[in-house]
Amino acid sequence: MRDLPAVTALVAVAFAGAAAGLVARFPVATRAAAKRPHFTDIAPRSHISYISNNDFTGRKYFPQPMCGGVAILDYDNDGLMDIFFTNGAKLPELKKVNSSFHSCLLRNKGDGTFEDVTAKAGVAGEKLDFSFGVAAGDYDNDGFTDLFVADAGRNALYHNNGNGTFTDVTDQSGLGTKPPETLSVQAAWFDYDNDGLLDLVVANYTLWTPERDRRCLRGSQEMYCSPKTYASVPQRLYHNLGGGKFEDVTDRSGFGNAPGKGMGIGIADFNRDGWTDVFIANDTERNLLFLNQGNGAFKEVGLLYGVAYNDSGATVSAMGSDVKDFDNDGWVDVFYNDLMGQIWGLFRNRGGKSFAYFSPSAKIVRLSEAYSGWSAGFIDYNNDGWKDLFSANGDVDNLVANSAQHDTLFENVEGKQFSDVSEQMGKDFLRVGYQRGSALVDLNNDGYLDLVVSSLNQKPRILLNSADNGNHWLLIQATGRKSNRDAIGASFKVTTPAGRTLYNHVTTSVGFMSSSDRRVHFGLGNEQTASSIEVRWPSGAVQSLSQVAADQILRIEEPR
């Protein structure tokens, strides 16, 4: 990939002719301006055969509710974000016996349609077992995004060859080894030692094989067993040694001392000490917060910092997680969703020293009680500068009323509380099912964030944001030089002429089993300029820009 100048405005939708080749012309029907943006499913415009296939045929195997990971990546570097889905396997064989269990890579054609390039790219995953989460990241800094797939059996690392194809390099990378029978659900790329190379954290759930699968009954009716019937296991940390090699440093780093049932992973510098930390949402176990000590070691402080349990001191079925600054106070907060009757958790960061349980104050208690949430993410869907909350919903099983559910969108009201605007998001948004994976992405480069959502035994939805409220925006694509090329861990502070201060940081680990657009999004409301942008790179370098026009995709390179 060619070198780019330090700061370049590559795509400005409001400015005709600015790299028009990168502006996707997604056709939309003529309509009157909506009160709020809403979402339209454009997946039916393309021939997409992929379905999240968990092989449910009556017999209920423990991992079946977890299927359909989603990753966003520009695999061919054409400026348009593509989509990758993982898939299940035939049970109890744990084999992808036919193409209905294959993974899927969709190339964004830029006209509102997608091309299935799975076979051509070599990422069908025929030799994998039952696959769950996926993490997209450029682990070797060659300018092309690679893929890591978490699996019930052997995890997989796919190296992007830069010519539209991928190679399975798992065996030589050192990422193919893990304790026998470990079920890996999620993974996230981040540079924990700031050496410029992306390391990998893997959320492990339990020890499981079809042979040791347990059967549970409610009366005479089979149900999925409680997670408490299975053992907890440590999350794993792999250090990138360079040259395509990784070393398992789980025990040496301190990750091995805190077992759990890992689901969502949040990546952020919670105490602003320059070292990236890790939050793990756990199913029926206390949540974990690993604070980076800056010397290769982590200290687990979930209980001390107030994110291990909810306000009642109880564990919940924490699923998807996102860690962002929802109230624009400069400190990264924590969110996770969970099952019906439990309370989705919103924790407000108190100066990097502890967290306050904010769900009651934010009205999350009342808004979430009827929903079982899996994947979740902070999304400023209307570009007003406040990060709203999306959740992909659906219960574990079909044994209760309201088990098939629609997704929810809670609008952020000035960082103080949330309001449910789901019913105004359009009929495609409200499709009921058993939603699982989700990713946030700007698919057509118009500055409004779109959604990709998978559902058990249904085709995925590609939900395009209508973008018809006129608010302004910035989308920042950062490239590291001394820092990792993906700039994961870089933080941004945007100041507007009206005196607003907005914060965000680079991470792809959003939700459950999924990996989102790594570009950093800011909604600017009615303001057409950012007075200043401050970038803090993982290397420690600080960069400042001034008087940046809104409504553009801005490429920023770390100073050499």
Coordinates of C-alpha atoms in Angstrom, one line a residue, residues 285-287 302-303 306-316 336 347 357:
E285 CA -19.5 -15.0 36.4
R286 CA -18.0 -11.8 37.6
N287 CA -16.8 -9.5 34.9
G302 CA -13.0 -5.7 38.3
L303 CA -14.2 -5.9 41.9
G306 CA -16.9 -1.7 40.6
V307 CA -17.5 -3.5 37.3
A308 CA -17.4 -7.1 38.4
Y309 CA -21.1 -7.2 39.6
N310 CA -24.2 -5.1 39.2
D311 CA -25.5 -2.8 42.0
S312 CA -27.0 -5.8 43.8
G313 CA -23.7 -7.7 43.9
A314 CA -25.1 -10.2 41.5
T315 CA -23.6 -11.8 38.4
V316 CA -25.6 -11.7 35.1
Y336 CA -22.7 -4.8 28.5
F347 CA -20.9 1.9 34.3
Y357 CA -23.3 1.7 38.2

